[in-house]
Coordinates of C-alpha atoms in Angstrom, one line a residue:
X1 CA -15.7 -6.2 11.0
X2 CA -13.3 -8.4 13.2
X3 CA -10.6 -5.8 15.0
X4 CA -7.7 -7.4 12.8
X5 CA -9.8 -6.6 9.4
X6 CA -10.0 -3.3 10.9
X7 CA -6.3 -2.5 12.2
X8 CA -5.2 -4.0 8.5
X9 CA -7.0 -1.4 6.4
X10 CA -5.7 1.2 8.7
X11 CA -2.5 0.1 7.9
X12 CA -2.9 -0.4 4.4
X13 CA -4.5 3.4 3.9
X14 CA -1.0 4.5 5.3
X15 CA 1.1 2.3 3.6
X16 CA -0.8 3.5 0.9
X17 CA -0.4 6.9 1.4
X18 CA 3.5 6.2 1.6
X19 CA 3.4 4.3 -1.4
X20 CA 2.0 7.2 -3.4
X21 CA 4.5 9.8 -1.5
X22 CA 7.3 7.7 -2.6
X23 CA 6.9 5.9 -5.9
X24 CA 4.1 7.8 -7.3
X25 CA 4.2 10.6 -10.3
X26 CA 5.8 13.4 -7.8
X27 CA 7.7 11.4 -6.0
X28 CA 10.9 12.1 -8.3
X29 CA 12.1 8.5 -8.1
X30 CA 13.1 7.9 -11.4
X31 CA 15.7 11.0 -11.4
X32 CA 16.9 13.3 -14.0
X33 CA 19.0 14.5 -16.2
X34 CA 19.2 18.0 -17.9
X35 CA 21.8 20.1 -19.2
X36 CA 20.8 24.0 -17.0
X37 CA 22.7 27.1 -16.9
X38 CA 25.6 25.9 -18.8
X39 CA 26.1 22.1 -16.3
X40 CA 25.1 18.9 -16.2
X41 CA 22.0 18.2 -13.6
X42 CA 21.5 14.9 -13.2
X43 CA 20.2 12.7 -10.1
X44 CA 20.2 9.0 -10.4
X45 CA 16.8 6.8 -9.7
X46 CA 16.7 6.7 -6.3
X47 CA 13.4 5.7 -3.9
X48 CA 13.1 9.0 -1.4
X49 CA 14.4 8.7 2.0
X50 CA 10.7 9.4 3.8
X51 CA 8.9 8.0 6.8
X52 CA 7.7 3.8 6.6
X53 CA 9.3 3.9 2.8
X54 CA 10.8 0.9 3.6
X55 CA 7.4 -1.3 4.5
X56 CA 5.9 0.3 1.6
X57 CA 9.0 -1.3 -0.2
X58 CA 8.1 -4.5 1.3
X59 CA 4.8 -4.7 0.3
X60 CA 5.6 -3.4 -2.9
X61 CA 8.2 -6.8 -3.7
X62 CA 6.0 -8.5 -1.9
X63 CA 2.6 -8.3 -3.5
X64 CA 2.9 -6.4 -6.7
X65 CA 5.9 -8.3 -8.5
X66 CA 4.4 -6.9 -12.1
X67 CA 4.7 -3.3 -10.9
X68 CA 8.2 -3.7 -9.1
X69 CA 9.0 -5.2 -12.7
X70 CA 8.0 -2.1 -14.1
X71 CA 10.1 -0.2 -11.9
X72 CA 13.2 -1.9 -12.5
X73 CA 12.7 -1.8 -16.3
X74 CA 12.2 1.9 -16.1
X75 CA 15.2 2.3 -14.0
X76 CA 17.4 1.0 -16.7
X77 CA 15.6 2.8 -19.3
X78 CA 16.5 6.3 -17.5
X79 CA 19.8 5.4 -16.3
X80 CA 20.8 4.3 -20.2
X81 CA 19.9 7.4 -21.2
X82 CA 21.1 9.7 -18.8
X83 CA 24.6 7.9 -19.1
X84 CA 24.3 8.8 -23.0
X85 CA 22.6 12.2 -22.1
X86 CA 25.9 12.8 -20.2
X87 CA 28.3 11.8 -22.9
X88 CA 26.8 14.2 -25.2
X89 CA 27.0 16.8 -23.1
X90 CA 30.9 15.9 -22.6
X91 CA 31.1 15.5 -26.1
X92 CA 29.5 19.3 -26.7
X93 CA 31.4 21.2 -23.9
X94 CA 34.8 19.6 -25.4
X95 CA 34.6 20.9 -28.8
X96 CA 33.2 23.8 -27.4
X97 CA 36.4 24.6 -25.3
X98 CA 38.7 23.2 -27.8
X99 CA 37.4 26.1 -30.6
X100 CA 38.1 28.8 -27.8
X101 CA 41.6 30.4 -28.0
X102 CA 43.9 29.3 -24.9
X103 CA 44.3 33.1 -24.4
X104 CA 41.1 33.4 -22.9
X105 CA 41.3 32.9 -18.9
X106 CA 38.1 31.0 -17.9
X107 CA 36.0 32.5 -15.3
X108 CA 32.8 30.3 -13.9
X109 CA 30.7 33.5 -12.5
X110 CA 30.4 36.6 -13.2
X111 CA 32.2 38.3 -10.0
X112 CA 35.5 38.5 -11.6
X113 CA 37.4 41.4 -10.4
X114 CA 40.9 42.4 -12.0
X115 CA 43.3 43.3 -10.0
X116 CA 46.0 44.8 -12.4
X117 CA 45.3 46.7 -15.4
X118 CA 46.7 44.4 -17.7
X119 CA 44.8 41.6 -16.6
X120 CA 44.1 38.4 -19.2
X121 CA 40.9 38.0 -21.5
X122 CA 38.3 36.0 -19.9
X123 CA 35.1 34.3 -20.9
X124 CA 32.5 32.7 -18.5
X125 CA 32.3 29.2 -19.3
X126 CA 29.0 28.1 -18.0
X127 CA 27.3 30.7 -19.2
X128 CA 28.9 30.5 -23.1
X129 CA 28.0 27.1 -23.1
X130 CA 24.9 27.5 -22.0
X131 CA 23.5 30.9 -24.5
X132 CA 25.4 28.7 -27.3
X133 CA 23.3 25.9 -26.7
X134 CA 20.1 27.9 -26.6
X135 CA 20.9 29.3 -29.9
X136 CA 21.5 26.3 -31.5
X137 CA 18.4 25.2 -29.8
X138 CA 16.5 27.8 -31.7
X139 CA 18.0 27.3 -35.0
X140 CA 16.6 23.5 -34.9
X141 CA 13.6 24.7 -34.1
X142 CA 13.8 27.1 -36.4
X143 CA 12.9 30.1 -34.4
X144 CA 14.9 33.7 -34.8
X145 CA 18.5 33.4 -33.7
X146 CA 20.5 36.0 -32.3
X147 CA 24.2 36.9 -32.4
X148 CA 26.4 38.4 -29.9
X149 CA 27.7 42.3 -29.9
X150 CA 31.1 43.6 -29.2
X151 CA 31.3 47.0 -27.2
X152 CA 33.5 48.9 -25.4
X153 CA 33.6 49.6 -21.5
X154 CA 35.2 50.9 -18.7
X155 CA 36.6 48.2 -16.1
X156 CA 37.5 49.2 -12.9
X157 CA 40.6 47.8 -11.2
X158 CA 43.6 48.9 -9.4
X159 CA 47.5 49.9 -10.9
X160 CA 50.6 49.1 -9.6
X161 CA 50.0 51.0 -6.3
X162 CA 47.2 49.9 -5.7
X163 CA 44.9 52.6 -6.7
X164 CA 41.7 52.3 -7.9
X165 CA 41.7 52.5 -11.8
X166 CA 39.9 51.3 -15.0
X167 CA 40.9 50.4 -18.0
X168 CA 39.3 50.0 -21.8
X169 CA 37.9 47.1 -22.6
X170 CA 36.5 45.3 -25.3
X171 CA 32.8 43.2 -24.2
X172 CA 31.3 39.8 -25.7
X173 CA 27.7 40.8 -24.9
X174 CA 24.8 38.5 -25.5
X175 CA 20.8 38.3 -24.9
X176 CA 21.9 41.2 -21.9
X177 CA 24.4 38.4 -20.7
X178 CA 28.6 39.3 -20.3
X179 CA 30.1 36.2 -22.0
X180 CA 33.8 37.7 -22.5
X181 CA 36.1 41.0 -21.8
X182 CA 39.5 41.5 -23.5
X183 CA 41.1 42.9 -26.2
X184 CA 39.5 43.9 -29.3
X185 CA 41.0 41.2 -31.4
X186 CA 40.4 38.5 -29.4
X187 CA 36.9 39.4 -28.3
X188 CA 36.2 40.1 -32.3
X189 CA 37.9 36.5 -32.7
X190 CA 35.5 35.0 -30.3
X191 CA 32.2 36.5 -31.3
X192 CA 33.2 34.3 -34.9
X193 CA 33.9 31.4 -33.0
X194 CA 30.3 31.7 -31.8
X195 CA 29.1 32.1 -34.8
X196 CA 30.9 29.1 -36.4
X197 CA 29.9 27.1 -33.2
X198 CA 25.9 27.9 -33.9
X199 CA 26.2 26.1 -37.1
X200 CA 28.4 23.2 -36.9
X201 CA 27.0 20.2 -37.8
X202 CA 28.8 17.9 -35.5
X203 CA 27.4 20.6 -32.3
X204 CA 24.1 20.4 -33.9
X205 CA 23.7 16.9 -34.3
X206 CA 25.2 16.6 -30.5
X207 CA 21.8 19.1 -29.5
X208 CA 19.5 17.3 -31.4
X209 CA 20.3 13.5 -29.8
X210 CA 20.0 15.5 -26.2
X211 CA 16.6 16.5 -26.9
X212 CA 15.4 13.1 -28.7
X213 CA 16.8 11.3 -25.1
X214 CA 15.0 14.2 -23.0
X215 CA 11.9 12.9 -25.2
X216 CA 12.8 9.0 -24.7
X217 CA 12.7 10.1 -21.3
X218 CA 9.5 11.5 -21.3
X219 CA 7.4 9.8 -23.3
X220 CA 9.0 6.4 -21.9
X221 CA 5.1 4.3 -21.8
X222 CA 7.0 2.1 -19.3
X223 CA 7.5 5.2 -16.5
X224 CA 3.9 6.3 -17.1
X225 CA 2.1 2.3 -17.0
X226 CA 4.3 2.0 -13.5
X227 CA 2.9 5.8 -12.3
X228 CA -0.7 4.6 -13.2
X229 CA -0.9 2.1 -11.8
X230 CA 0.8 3.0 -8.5
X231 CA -2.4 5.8 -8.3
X232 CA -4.5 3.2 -8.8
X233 CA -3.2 0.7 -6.0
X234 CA -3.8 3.8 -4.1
X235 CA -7.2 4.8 -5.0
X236 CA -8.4 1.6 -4.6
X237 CA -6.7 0.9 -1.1
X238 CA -7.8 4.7 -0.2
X239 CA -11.3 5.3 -1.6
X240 CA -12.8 1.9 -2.6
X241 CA -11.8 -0.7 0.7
X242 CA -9.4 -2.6 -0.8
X243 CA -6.2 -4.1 1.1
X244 CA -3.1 -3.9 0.6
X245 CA -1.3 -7.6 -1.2
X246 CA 1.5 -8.4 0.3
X247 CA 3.3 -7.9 4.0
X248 CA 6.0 -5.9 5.9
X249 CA 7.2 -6.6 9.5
X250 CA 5.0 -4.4 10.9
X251 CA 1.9 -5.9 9.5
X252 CA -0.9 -6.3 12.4
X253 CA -0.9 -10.1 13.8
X254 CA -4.2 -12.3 13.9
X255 CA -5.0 -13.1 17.3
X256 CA -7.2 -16.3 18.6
X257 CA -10.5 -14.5 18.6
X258 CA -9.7 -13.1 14.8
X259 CA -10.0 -17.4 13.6
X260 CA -13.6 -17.6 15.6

């Protein structure tokens, strides 16, 4: 084997390598988009920032034009439906917010401390959103759904002069999670809006088109043809002595002697 054959397979096990790193199944470069803890996740295809990605790139436009075209088609297919993905999840948190009295302060986390004994109801946004989109969850599925309890309890805070205090409180309290704290009527108000919430049909159409996108997304036979065949082009270069089609700028040069 003539020393270019031989520096050219080197390089094309580690562009290879590379290859697989950045466009193969755990390489994350399609993105995502998922609706956790009550937020929107989602991260944009994007090819990962890692060492020589961009000769991989290169050889990748270069010498496999019918798997680049796979990639770009897939893009577009997860970027479409993240986009709608997102709007549904707009769509949900709005009429979600808009059936919660404007009484109720919203708090994000649950390190709220009051500091006055007559301070506002609150809720935790995130976190309502979130166990009333679990429940509605179930219920398509048709698994055993559960509703929130009201209780009483003790918060601490501080009075006028600045003492430490507590006052009686009513408790939205759900699958061991505080959603709300207030008065009674208003907490007993908002455990029915939940209720309501679990089983209107608008809501539970919104759920429904999330998960059939999650499943486009998953299923999508365009994202899985581009993954195999990226672990093939690796096996082969890898395992079997094939070289990589194609060429980046630092592909090795043919000397004199390599044409004798």
């Amino acid at each position: 084997m003539k020393g270019y054959q031989k520096k050219y397979r080197a390089h094309s096990k580690g562009i290879a390598k590379v290859i697989l790193a950045g466009f193969g199944n755990n390489s994350g470069i399609f993105g995502f988009c998922t609706y956790d803890n009550g937020k929107l996740q989602r991260k944009n295809p994007e090819i990962p920032e890692i060492e020589n990605i961009g000769l991989a790139r290169e050889h990748l436009k270069s010498g496999y034009l019918a798997i680049w075209d796979k990639k770009e088609k897939a893009e577009k297919v997860a970027i479409d439906a993240y986009d709608s993905i997102e709007n549904l999840i707009n769509q949900y948190q709005k009429i979600v917010f808009d059936s919660i009295p404007k009484s109720f302060f919203i708090d994000r986390n649950d390190k709220y401390s009051p500091d006055t004994p007559d301070f506002p109801n609150f809720y935790y946004k995130n976190l309502f959103n979130m166990l009333l989109f679990n429940e509605i969850t179930d219920r398509l599925q048709r698994k055993t759904t559960l509703t929130p309890t009201v209780y009483e309890e003790n918060i601490k805070t501080k009075n006028n002069k600045d003492d430490k205090t507590s006052v009686r409180k009513h408790l939205l309290l759900h699958r061991g999670s505080r959603l709300a704290v207030g008065d009674e009527h208003s907490i007993k108000y908002l455990l029915e809006i939940f209720g309501s919430c679990v089983s209107k049909e608008d809501i539970e159409e919104i759920v429904k088109n999330y998960y059939e996108l999650k499943n486009k997304i998953d299923t999508n036979t365009t994202i899985d043809n581009f993954y195999v065949e990226i672990e093939d082009m690796w096996r082969k270069i890898s395992q079997e002595g094939e070289v990589l089609l194609g060429s980046c700028k630092l592909c090795p040069k043919k000397n004199f002697f390599d044409y004798l």
